[in-house]
Amino acid sequence: NIAESMRSLFETGKPLPKEVSVGSDGFVNIPLVVRMSNTSTPNLVTSDWLADMMVALLSVSPRNETYHLVHPKPPRVRVALDISLHYLNMGGVKVVETK
């Protein structure tokens, strides 16, 4: 990912792109603007849960129905972004809200 690439450049002493910095703790600061809705929700489910549900549906007798395998309380996309940035140990991301 981009954070790991920047850390690698930093560790090898190669120049970083303008306005990108890497702290001694590995925190990567990348000035980046992301356009997104603060209220929209992505359909995030774990792959093991999805696989289990698909296997369970194999035992359902055939009928003319559609099954939607979705998260019952999906997180807001902004929460998913914040968690991802924390996990990647990076920041500098500015969110511009869309409607």
C-alpha angles and dihedrals in degrees: 000000000000094000092055090047091054091047090051092051090048094049093050093048094244118145118269122223115271114285093010117119136181120204125218087256090057095255108152119211112197120172101229133156117211122191113210145128116266090210104044119104126215121216097248117172130156116256093232092054091047092050091049091051092049091051090048090052090057088071094053112102113247116269137147097271136120122222120205112204100202140140110271092218107020118196121246112262089242091059090050090051093048092049091048093050091049091050092048091047093232140123144163092103116141118198119214109195121231125196 
